[in-house]
Amino acid sequence: MKRKLIAAVGVAGMVIGLAACGGSDSKGGTETDKASGAKELTVWLTVDAQNNWPDLVKAADDAIVAKHPGLTIKHEYYGWPDKNAKLDAVLATDKAPDVVEMGNSEMIGYMSTGAFSELDASKFDNSGTWLDALKESVTYDGKNYGVPYYAGGRVGTWRKDLATEAGVTAAPKTWAELTGALDKIQTAKGDKFSALYQPSPDWYAAMSFVYDANGSIAKKDGDKWKANLSSPESLKGLKQYKELLDKYMHADKTKDESDRPVVFGQGNAAAIFSAGWEGADAATPKNDKVGGLKDKVETFVMPGPNGKALPVFLGGSDLAVPSKSKAKDIAAEWINVFTGAQGQKGLIAKGNLPNNKTDLAPLKSDPKTQVAATAAESSWFVPTAPGWGQVEKGNLLKTMLVEIGTGKKTVEAAAKDADAAIDKVINTK
């Protein structure tokens, strides 16, 4: 998933160093591999790590070098837009890096073509409690090809001042409370205002409704994948999504979600369902046209129509070892130090959700992280099909959702056409 850093989970505190784990048993390597003579390790990470937690990277480096005297660790950092083109080019040569960071939904295309090495999950800290959606993102055909790095979920964010003006005094905990509050806000503000700003093409949000209704984008049928958006369950979720758009979204339904923080910051909406960082971004001086928006917003776990918290797509990153790496075991050791028990403490202190349920549990008791951590417990992930990248690249879900949102097609017709388009590519490597 190509996305902006989730820097708004809200954890405060001092950075926890990783150096203390340098002398412990890094579980990635074997004695044979340690004797293999690898003298260099190349780690590719995105600029998120470079800009936001370079101290954690250095601590991991120091711990591994302490175990492997004479080892040189080199880093390259890249932006999300150009990352895959750069990686594809180098994987075609004999100069592949040893560790690479991937958006979690990007993993599938590389795992399915053998670009990444299989990793023994049991050798990585907390692998038994990796968040479900993150575990799915590193699994292909029952084998593990990566390690979850960190996560970021989706939450509801609203203007509590507008809610109070409409007579609503508490954030919603049920679907009835949510829609009741939005109804009151919509009535108070008029039909030119969006009580909920929800861009139609935002498939991360729309598919949450599909999975909440026990539907799915696609299902495994034997050794093949089959699109499933026309199933009764998926149609139920899509219709619930459309109802939300029809009642509360009164802006351009063809626009995507890329400028949602800007729209929210301009005061043109009362609520959004989005990545956790978006509400905070709307309240920055650059985007805040309301004035004092930081003190007027409140986050909440988004309730679903079917009686539970709405399942969310967990964005985030995974780390993988390319098959052409010449230092596979030391690469695995570095990943375990960086993402392991101590590493997660440092990443949490930097404002990220951890990769596992063990570290997530105490965050649910902290008022600063309670909402994001609770929302992350119920999650879904995209089909781990070889052609998933073609589904995303072809904007097949976005096309369907614009047709539904604008009323160009009925929900049934749009879903049927989307299924046909998905079935053409989803099993293609």
GROMACS .gro file of C-alpha atoms in nm:
model
  429
    1MET     CA    1   0.000   0.000   0.000
    2LYS     CA    2   0.149   0.333  -0.104
    3ARG     CA    3   0.061   0.574   0.170
    4LYS     CA    4   0.171   0.863   0.383
    5LEU     CA    5   0.323   0.785   0.721
    6ILE     CA    6   0.071   0.734   0.997
    7ALA     CA    7   0.224   0.982   1.238
    8ALA     CA    8  -0.088   1.064   1.434
    9VAL     CA    9  -0.151   0.762   1.653
   10GLY     CA   10  -0.053   0.991   1.936
   11VAL     CA   11   0.195   0.799   2.148
   12ALA     CA   12   0.422   1.025   2.348
   13GLY     CA   13   0.739   0.933   2.529
   14MET     CA   14   1.108   0.881   2.505
   15VAL     CA   15   1.248   0.669   2.224
   16ILE     CA   16   1.339   0.320   2.337
   17GLY     CA   17   1.684   0.221   2.209
   18LEU     CA   18   1.750  -0.108   2.039
   19ALA     CA   19   2.114  -0.143   2.132
   20ALA     CA   20   2.028  -0.335   2.449
   21CYS     CA   21   1.918  -0.629   2.237
   22GLY     CA   22   2.246  -0.646   2.051
   23GLY     CA   23   2.389  -0.921   2.265
   24SER     CA   24   2.074  -1.134   2.266
   25ASP     CA   25   2.000  -1.421   2.035
   26SER     CA   26   1.895  -1.269   1.703
   27LYS     CA   27   1.678  -1.549   1.573
   28GLY     CA   28   1.727  -1.509   1.201
   29GLY     CA   29   2.060  -1.681   1.136
   30THR     CA   30   2.233  -2.017   1.165
   31GLU     CA   31   2.593  -2.105   1.246
   32THR     CA   32   2.649  -2.217   0.887
   33ASP     CA   33   2.525  -1.886   0.752
   34LYS     CA   34   2.728  -1.684   1.003
   35ALA     CA   35   3.036  -1.858   0.866
   36SER     CA   36   2.941  -1.784   0.506
   37GLY     CA   37   3.169  -1.484   0.489
   38ALA     CA   38   2.915  -1.210   0.416
   39LYS     CA   39   3.086  -0.879   0.484
   40GLU     CA   40   2.819  -0.637   0.363
   41LEU     CA   41   2.449  -0.589   0.419
   42THR     CA   42   2.237  -0.354   0.207
   43VAL     CA   43   1.909  -0.235   0.355
   44TRP     CA   44   1.649  -0.046   0.154
   45LEU     CA   45   1.390   0.147   0.353
   46THR     CA   46   1.152   0.428   0.267
   47VAL     CA   47   1.210   0.788   0.367
   48ASP     CA   48   0.967   0.736   0.657
   49ALA     CA   49   1.248   0.564   0.849
   50GLN     CA   50   1.508   0.815   0.734
   51ASN     CA   51   1.301   1.115   0.841
   52ASN     CA   52   1.126   0.985   1.151
   53TRP     CA   53   1.331   0.716   1.326
   54PRO     CA   54   1.690   0.712   1.198
   55ASP     CA   55   1.803   0.642   1.555
   56LEU     CA   56   1.615   0.311   1.551
   57VAL     CA   57   1.784   0.213   1.226
   58LYS     CA   58   2.125   0.297   1.369
   59ALA     CA   59   2.057   0.102   1.687
   60ALA     CA   60   1.969  -0.206   1.482
   61ASP     CA   61   2.285  -0.161   1.276
   62ASP     CA   62   2.498  -0.131   1.588
   63ALA     CA   63   2.348  -0.446   1.738
   64ILE     CA   64   2.415  -0.654   1.426
   65VAL     CA   65   2.767  -0.520   1.372
   66ALA     CA   66   2.844  -0.606   1.736
   67LYS     CA   67   2.755  -0.968   1.652
   68HIS     CA   68   2.936  -0.965   1.319
   69PRO     CA   69   3.256  -0.759   1.357
   70GLY     CA   70   3.377  -0.618   1.028
   71LEU     CA   71   3.029  -0.618   0.871
   72THR     CA   72   2.942  -0.306   0.672
   73ILE     CA   73   2.576  -0.202   0.658
   74LYS     CA   74   2.466   0.026   0.376
   75HIS     CA   75   2.129   0.199   0.354
   76GLU     CA   76   1.932   0.340   0.065
   77TYR     CA   77   1.610   0.533   0.114
   78TYR     CA   78   1.338   0.583  -0.142
   79GLY     CA   79   1.001   0.753  -0.175
   80TRP     CA   80   0.682   0.555  -0.220
   81PRO     CA   81   0.606   0.671  -0.579
   82ASP     CA   82   0.934   0.548  -0.731
   83LYS     CA   83   1.010   0.256  -0.502
   84ASN     CA   84   0.884  -0.038  -0.705
   85ALA     CA   85   1.036   0.073  -1.036
   86LYS     CA   86   1.373   0.102  -0.865
   87LEU     CA   87   1.334  -0.235  -0.696
   88ASP     CA   88   1.221  -0.410  -1.014
   89ALA     CA   89   1.524  -0.279  -1.199
   90VAL     CA   90   1.777  -0.397  -0.940
   91LEU     CA   91   1.611  -0.737  -0.892
   92ALA     CA   92   1.686  -0.808  -1.258
   93THR     CA   93   2.059  -0.780  -1.180
   94ASP     CA   94   2.301  -0.954  -0.943
   95LYS     CA   95   2.311  -0.650  -0.712
   96ALA     CA   96   1.991  -0.706  -0.519
   97PRO     CA   97   1.965  -0.549  -0.172
   98ASP     CA   98   1.942  -0.780   0.128
   99VAL     CA   99   1.646  -0.619   0.305
  100VAL     CA  100   1.365  -0.426   0.138
  101GLU     CA  101   1.064  -0.243   0.277
  102MET     CA  102   0.733  -0.301   0.103
  103GLY     CA  103   0.386  -0.160   0.143
  104ASN     CA  104   0.188  -0.456   0.273
  105SER     CA  105  -0.042  -0.495  -0.029
  106GLU     CA  106   0.260  -0.472  -0.261
  107MET     CA  107   0.406  -0.794  -0.123
  108ILE     CA  108   0.176  -1.025  -0.317
  109GLY     CA  109   0.315  -0.972  -0.665
  110TYR     CA  110   0.671  -1.030  -0.546
  111MET     CA  111   0.591  -1.334  -0.331
  112SER     CA  112   0.398  -1.498  -0.616
  113THR     CA  113   0.686  -1.465  -0.861
  114GLY     CA  114   0.958  -1.593  -0.628
  115ALA     CA  115   1.131  -1.258  -0.583
  116PHE     CA  116   1.150  -1.294  -0.205
  117SER     CA  117   1.306  -1.566   0.009
  118GLU     CA  118   1.094  -1.783   0.233
  119LEU     CA  119   1.148  -1.697   0.601
  120ASP     CA  120   1.084  -1.912   0.905
  121ALA     CA  121   0.827  -1.706   1.095
  122SER     CA  122   0.901  -1.888   1.421
  123LYS     CA  123   1.245  -1.726   1.430
  124PHE     CA  124   1.101  -1.374   1.460
  125ASP     CA  125   0.984  -1.210   1.781
  126ASN     CA  126   0.609  -1.208   1.841
  127SER     CA  127   0.534  -1.391   1.514
  128GLY     CA  128   0.274  -1.598   1.698
  129THR     CA  129   0.074  -1.284   1.769
  130TRP     CA  130   0.127  -1.084   1.449
  131LEU     CA  131  -0.189  -0.886   1.367
  132ASP     CA  132  -0.410  -1.103   1.146
  133ALA     CA  133  -0.414  -0.874   0.842
  134LEU     CA  134  -0.038  -0.819   0.862
  135LYS     CA  135   0.025  -1.192   0.884
  136GLU     CA  136  -0.184  -1.238   0.570
  137SER     CA  137   0.025  -0.977   0.391
  138VAL     CA  138   0.345  -1.181   0.426
  139THR     CA  139   0.187  -1.520   0.352
  140TYR     CA  140   0.151  -1.676   0.008
  141ASP     CA  141   0.038  -2.034  -0.058
  142GLY     CA  142   0.085  -2.114   0.309
  143LYS     CA  143   0.447  -1.997   0.321
  144ASN     CA  144   0.596  -1.692   0.492
  145TYR     CA  145   0.797  -1.442   0.288
  146GLY     CA  146   0.828  -1.138   0.511
  147VAL     CA  147   0.801  -0.978   0.852
  148PRO     CA  148   0.544  -0.711   0.943
  149TYR     CA  149   0.720  -0.387   1.034
  150TYR     CA  150   0.449  -0.156   1.169
  151ALA     CA  151   0.081  -0.082   1.112
  152GLY     CA  152  -0.167   0.200   1.081
  153GLY     CA  153  -0.542   0.162   1.090
  154ARG     CA  154  -0.850   0.365   1.009
  155VAL     CA  155  -1.070   0.553   1.252
  156GLY     CA  156  -1.366   0.785   1.258
  157THR     CA  157  -1.283   1.152   1.316
  158TRP     CA  158  -1.542   1.421   1.370
  159ARG     CA  159  -1.596   1.780   1.473
  160LYS     CA  160  -1.719   1.748   1.830
  161ASP     CA  161  -1.814   2.116   1.826
  162LEU     CA  162  -2.057   2.057   1.538
  163ALA     CA  163  -2.188   1.746   1.708
  164THR     CA  164  -2.253   1.943   2.027
  165GLU     CA  165  -2.431   2.218   1.833
  166ALA     CA  166  -2.660   1.949   1.687
  167GLY     CA  167  -2.735   1.813   2.033
  168VAL     CA  168  -2.494   1.517   2.031
  169THR     CA  169  -2.273   1.497   2.337
  170ALA     CA  170  -2.074   1.176   2.291
  171ALA     CA  171  -1.888   0.997   2.014
  172PRO     CA  172  -2.092   0.713   1.861
  173LYS     CA  173  -2.038   0.356   1.972
  174THR     CA  174  -2.308   0.192   1.757
  175TRP     CA  175  -2.430   0.228   1.401
  176ALA     CA  176  -2.761   0.371   1.524
  177GLU     CA  177  -2.576   0.632   1.728
  178LEU     CA  178  -2.355   0.721   1.432
  179THR     CA  179  -2.633   0.762   1.178
  180GLY     CA  180  -2.854   0.937   1.433
  181ALA     CA  181  -2.579   1.190   1.503
  182LEU     CA  182  -2.505   1.240   1.133
  183ASP     CA  183  -2.876   1.291   1.065
  184LYS     CA  184  -2.889   1.569   1.324
  185ILE     CA  185  -2.574   1.736   1.192
  186GLN     CA  186  -2.694   1.710   0.831
  187THR     CA  187  -3.027   1.869   0.921
  188ALA     CA  188  -2.857   2.148   1.113
  189LYS     CA  189  -2.605   2.229   0.839
  190GLY     CA  190  -2.817   2.184   0.527
  191ASP     CA  191  -2.785   1.982   0.209
  192LYS     CA  192  -2.480   2.167   0.075
  193PHE     CA  193  -2.274   2.034   0.364
  194SER     CA  194  -2.132   1.682   0.404
  195ALA     CA  195  -2.209   1.540   0.745
  196LEU     CA  196  -1.967   1.264   0.641
  197TYR     CA  197  -1.710   1.340   0.372
  198GLN     CA  198  -1.662   1.002   0.209
  199PRO     CA  199  -1.518   1.004  -0.145
  200SER     CA  200  -1.685   0.730  -0.347
  201PRO     CA  201  -1.364   0.577  -0.494
  202ASP     CA  202  -1.210   0.516  -0.150
  203TRP     CA  203  -1.211   0.139  -0.175
  204TYR     CA  204  -1.038   0.095   0.160
  205ALA     CA  205  -1.351   0.240   0.324
  206ALA     CA  206  -1.600   0.072   0.092
  207MET     CA  207  -1.453  -0.275   0.134
  208SER     CA  208  -1.478  -0.235   0.513
  209PHE     CA  209  -1.854  -0.240   0.463
  210VAL     CA  210  -1.825  -0.542   0.234
  211TYR     CA  211  -1.623  -0.739   0.489
  212ASP     CA  212  -1.849  -0.620   0.771
  213ALA     CA  213  -2.136  -0.789   0.585
  214ASN     CA  214  -1.928  -1.111   0.554
  215GLY     CA  215  -1.858  -1.042   0.188
  216SER     CA  216  -1.519  -1.018   0.019
  217ILE     CA  217  -1.341  -0.888  -0.289
  218ALA     CA  218  -1.254  -1.241  -0.403
  219LYS     CA  219  -1.247  -1.595  -0.263
  220LYS     CA  220  -1.015  -1.889  -0.319
  221ASP     CA  221  -1.181  -2.161  -0.526
  222GLY     CA  222  -0.949  -2.461  -0.536
  223ASP     CA  223  -0.616  -2.328  -0.657
  224LYS     CA  224  -0.772  -2.023  -0.825
  225TRP     CA  225  -0.926  -1.699  -0.706
  226LYS     CA  226  -1.278  -1.591  -0.803
  227ALA     CA  227  -1.421  -1.240  -0.770
  228ASN     CA  228  -1.695  -1.222  -0.508
  229LEU     CA  229  -1.841  -0.872  -0.519
  230SER     CA  230  -2.170  -0.998  -0.665
  231SER     CA  231  -2.237  -1.232  -0.374
  232PRO     CA  232  -2.540  -1.148  -0.158
  233GLU     CA  233  -2.313  -1.061   0.135
  234SER     CA  234  -2.088  -0.829  -0.068
  235LEU     CA  235  -2.389  -0.660  -0.230
  236LYS     CA  236  -2.533  -0.597   0.116
  237GLY     CA  237  -2.215  -0.416   0.218
  238LEU     CA  238  -2.197  -0.216  -0.104
  239LYS     CA  239  -2.558  -0.105  -0.063
  240GLN     CA  240  -2.489   0.007   0.293
  241TYR     CA  241  -2.193   0.206   0.162
  242LYS     CA  242  -2.405   0.368  -0.107
  243GLU     CA  243  -2.672   0.459   0.146
  244LEU     CA  244  -2.408   0.639   0.349
  245LEU     CA  245  -2.292   0.832   0.041
  246ASP     CA  246  -2.645   0.924  -0.062
  247LYS     CA  247  -2.741   1.059   0.279
  248TYR     CA  248  -2.429   1.238   0.398
  249MET     CA  249  -2.178   1.294   0.115
  250HIS     CA  250  -2.276   1.608  -0.077
  251ALA     CA  251  -1.948   1.687  -0.251
  252ASP     CA  252  -1.809   1.562  -0.583
  253LYS     CA  253  -1.853   1.184  -0.576
  254THR     CA  254  -1.596   1.126  -0.850
  255LYS     CA  255  -1.300   1.266  -0.655
  256ASP     CA  256  -1.071   1.029  -0.469
  257GLU     CA  257  -0.963   1.060  -0.107
  258SER     CA  258  -0.623   1.221  -0.167
  259ASP     CA  259  -0.730   1.567  -0.051
  260ARG     CA  260  -0.967   1.454   0.227
  261PRO     CA  261  -0.761   1.622   0.504
  262VAL     CA  262  -0.773   1.948   0.308
  263VAL     CA  263  -1.151   1.930   0.266
  264PHE     CA  264  -1.199   1.845   0.632
  265GLY     CA  265  -0.964   2.123   0.736
  266GLN     CA  266  -1.163   2.373   0.529
  267GLY     CA  267  -1.469   2.304   0.743
  268ASN     CA  268  -1.673   2.147   0.464
  269ALA     CA  269  -1.750   1.828   0.655
  270ALA     CA  270  -1.837   1.715   1.005
  271ALA     CA  271  -1.680   1.369   0.995
  272ILE     CA  272  -1.445   1.142   0.802
  273PHE     CA  273  -1.355   0.773   0.810
  274SER     CA  274  -0.989   0.762   0.720
  275ALA     CA  275  -0.633   0.667   0.800
  276GLY     CA  276  -0.546   0.779   1.150
  277TRP     CA  277  -0.309   1.055   1.040
  278GLU     CA  278  -0.565   1.240   0.828
  279GLY     CA  279  -0.752   1.412   1.110
  280ALA     CA  280  -0.426   1.541   1.253
  281ASP     CA  281  -0.313   1.655   0.908
  282ALA     CA  282  -0.637   1.850   0.864
  283ALA     CA  283  -0.561   2.034   1.189
  284THR     CA  284  -0.214   2.150   1.085
  285PRO     CA  285  -0.171   2.526   1.030
  286LYS     CA  286  -0.144   2.465   0.654
  287ASN     CA  287  -0.486   2.296   0.629
  288ASP     CA  288  -0.682   2.438   0.922
  289LYS     CA  289  -0.920   2.701   0.786
  290VAL     CA  290  -1.169   2.646   1.068
  291GLY     CA  291  -0.945   2.785   1.339
  292GLY     CA  292  -0.843   2.581   1.640
  293LEU     CA  293  -0.943   2.259   1.465
  294LYS     CA  294  -0.694   2.060   1.673
  295ASP     CA  295  -0.910   2.115   1.981
  296LYS     CA  296  -1.236   2.051   1.798
  297VAL     CA  297  -1.172   1.706   1.657
  298GLU     CA  298  -1.231   1.372   1.824
  299THR     CA  299  -1.153   1.020   1.703
  300PHE     CA  300  -1.363   0.710   1.759
  301VAL     CA  301  -1.377   0.346   1.658
  302MET     CA  302  -1.600   0.339   1.352
  303PRO     CA  303  -1.910   0.129   1.424
  304GLY     CA  304  -2.042  -0.097   1.149
  305PRO     CA  305  -2.401  -0.159   1.037
  306ASN     CA  306  -2.390  -0.520   1.152
  307GLY     CA  307  -2.339  -0.467   1.524
  308LYS     CA  308  -1.961  -0.464   1.560
  309ALA     CA  309  -1.672  -0.230   1.501
  310LEU     CA  310  -1.626  -0.178   1.127
  311PRO     CA  311  -1.333  -0.396   1.016
  312VAL     CA  312  -1.052  -0.178   0.883
  313PHE     CA  313  -0.778  -0.220   0.628
  314LEU     CA  314  -0.447  -0.213   0.811
  315GLY     CA  315  -0.198  -0.012   0.615
  316GLY     CA  316   0.168  -0.043   0.694
  317SER     CA  317   0.495  -0.193   0.584
  318ASP     CA  318   0.661  -0.532   0.571
  319LEU     CA  319   1.028  -0.623   0.540
  320ALA     CA  320   1.145  -0.893   0.302
  321VAL     CA  321   1.469  -1.058   0.189
  322PRO     CA  322   1.512  -1.077  -0.190
  323SER     CA  323   1.590  -1.423  -0.326
  324LYS     CA  324   1.906  -1.286  -0.486
  325SER     CA  325   2.046  -1.157  -0.156
  326LYS     CA  326   2.395  -1.279  -0.078
  327ALA     CA  327   2.349  -1.231   0.297
  328LYS     CA  328   2.009  -1.384   0.364
  329ASP     CA  329   2.065  -1.496   0.721
  330ILE     CA  330   2.226  -1.177   0.844
  331ALA     CA  331   1.944  -0.992   0.668
  332ALA     CA  332   1.695  -1.196   0.872
  333GLU     CA  333   1.888  -1.117   1.189
  334TRP     CA  334   1.876  -0.744   1.112
  335ILE     CA  335   1.500  -0.761   1.049
  336ASN     CA  336   1.443  -0.940   1.378
  337VAL     CA  337   1.636  -0.681   1.577
  338PHE     CA  338   1.466  -0.392   1.398
  339THR     CA  339   1.111  -0.528   1.425
  340GLY     CA  340   1.142  -0.747   1.735
  341ALA     CA  341   1.033  -0.693   2.094
  342GLN     CA  342   1.261  -0.397   2.163
  343GLY     CA  343   1.224  -0.261   1.812
  344GLN     CA  344   0.847  -0.243   1.848
  345LYS     CA  345   0.885  -0.033   2.164
  346GLY     CA  346   1.084   0.219   1.967
  347LEU     CA  347   0.839   0.222   1.678
  348ILE     CA  348   0.543   0.263   1.915
  349ALA     CA  349   0.719   0.557   2.080
  350LYS     CA  350   0.748   0.712   1.734
  351GLY     CA  351   0.372   0.702   1.684
  352ASN     CA  352   0.313   0.370   1.504
  353LEU     CA  353   0.090   0.078   1.582
  354PRO     CA  354   0.289  -0.239   1.655
  355ASN     CA  355   0.293  -0.545   1.433
  356ASN     CA  356   0.151  -0.777   1.700
  357LYS     CA  357  -0.138  -0.823   1.943
  358THR     CA  358   0.087  -0.853   2.249
  359ASP     CA  359   0.217  -0.499   2.212
  360LEU     CA  360  -0.120  -0.373   2.091
  361ALA     CA  361  -0.307  -0.479   2.406
  362PRO     CA  362  -0.169  -0.217   2.649
  363LEU     CA  363  -0.225   0.059   2.394
  364LYS     CA  364  -0.599   0.001   2.428
  365SER     CA  365  -0.579   0.125   2.787
  366ASP     CA  366  -0.393   0.446   2.704
  367PRO     CA  367  -0.632   0.733   2.618
  368LYS     CA  368  -0.383   0.858   2.359
  369THR     CA  369  -0.384   0.534   2.163
  370GLN     CA  370  -0.706   0.364   2.269
  371VAL     CA  371  -0.908   0.436   1.957
  372ALA     CA  372  -0.642   0.344   1.699
  373ALA     CA  373  -0.542   0.028   1.887
  374THR     CA  374  -0.900  -0.089   1.937
  375ALA     CA  375  -0.990  -0.025   1.573
  376ALA     CA  376  -0.689  -0.228   1.457
  377GLU     CA  377  -0.817  -0.542   1.630
  378SER     CA  378  -1.083  -0.596   1.363
  379SER     CA  379  -0.921  -0.591   1.022
  380TRP     CA  380  -0.927  -0.734   0.672
  381PHE     CA  381  -0.673  -0.774   0.394
  382VAL     CA  382  -0.683  -0.790   0.018
  383PRO     CA  383  -0.690  -1.127  -0.163
  384THR     CA  384  -0.340  -1.276  -0.170
  385ALA     CA  385  -0.384  -1.362  -0.536
  386PRO     CA  386  -0.101  -1.342  -0.791
  387GLY     CA  387  -0.285  -1.084  -0.998
  388TRP     CA  388  -0.389  -0.855  -0.715
  389GLY     CA  389  -0.146  -0.590  -0.837
  390GLN     CA  390  -0.333  -0.578  -1.168
  391VAL     CA  391  -0.661  -0.522  -0.984
  392GLU     CA  392  -0.513  -0.222  -0.804
  393LYS     CA  393  -0.325  -0.089  -1.107
  394GLY     CA  394  -0.638  -0.110  -1.319
  395ASN     CA  395  -0.844   0.082  -1.061
  396LEU     CA  396  -1.111  -0.186  -1.092
  397LEU     CA  397  -1.257  -0.124  -0.748
  398LYS     CA  398  -1.245   0.253  -0.785
  399THR     CA  399  -1.427   0.235  -1.117
  400MET     CA  400  -1.704   0.027  -0.962
  401LEU     CA  401  -1.737   0.261  -0.665
  402VAL     CA  402  -1.763   0.576  -0.876
  403GLU     CA  403  -2.036   0.408  -1.080
  404ILE     CA  404  -2.218   0.320  -0.758
  405GLY     CA  405  -2.163   0.657  -0.592
  406THR     CA  406  -2.275   0.864  -0.888
  407GLY     CA  407  -2.567   0.637  -0.971
  408LYS     CA  408  -2.429   0.563  -1.317
  409LYS     CA  409  -2.503   0.195  -1.256
  410THR     CA  410  -2.701   0.003  -0.999
  411VAL     CA  411  -2.501  -0.165  -0.726
  412GLU     CA  412  -2.577  -0.505  -0.880
  413ALA     CA  413  -2.468  -0.405  -1.231
  414ALA     CA  414  -2.151  -0.231  -1.114
  415ALA     CA  415  -2.051  -0.527  -0.897
  416LYS     CA  416  -2.119  -0.776  -1.178
  417ASP     CA  417  -1.900  -0.577  -1.418
  418ALA     CA  418  -1.627  -0.544  -1.155
  419ASP     CA  419  -1.630  -0.919  -1.094
  420ALA     CA  420  -1.586  -0.985  -1.466
  421ALA     CA  421  -1.293  -0.741  -1.487
  422ILE     CA  422  -1.128  -0.881  -1.173
  423ASP     CA  423  -1.163  -1.242  -1.291
  424LYS     CA  424  -0.965  -1.157  -1.605
  425VAL     CA  425  -0.653  -1.058  -1.412
  426ILE     CA  426  -0.662  -1.188  -1.056
  427ASN     CA  427  -0.493  -1.521  -1.130
  428THR     CA  428  -0.229  -1.377  -1.362
  429LYS     CA  429   0.126  -1.344  -1.234
   0.00000   0.00000   0.00000
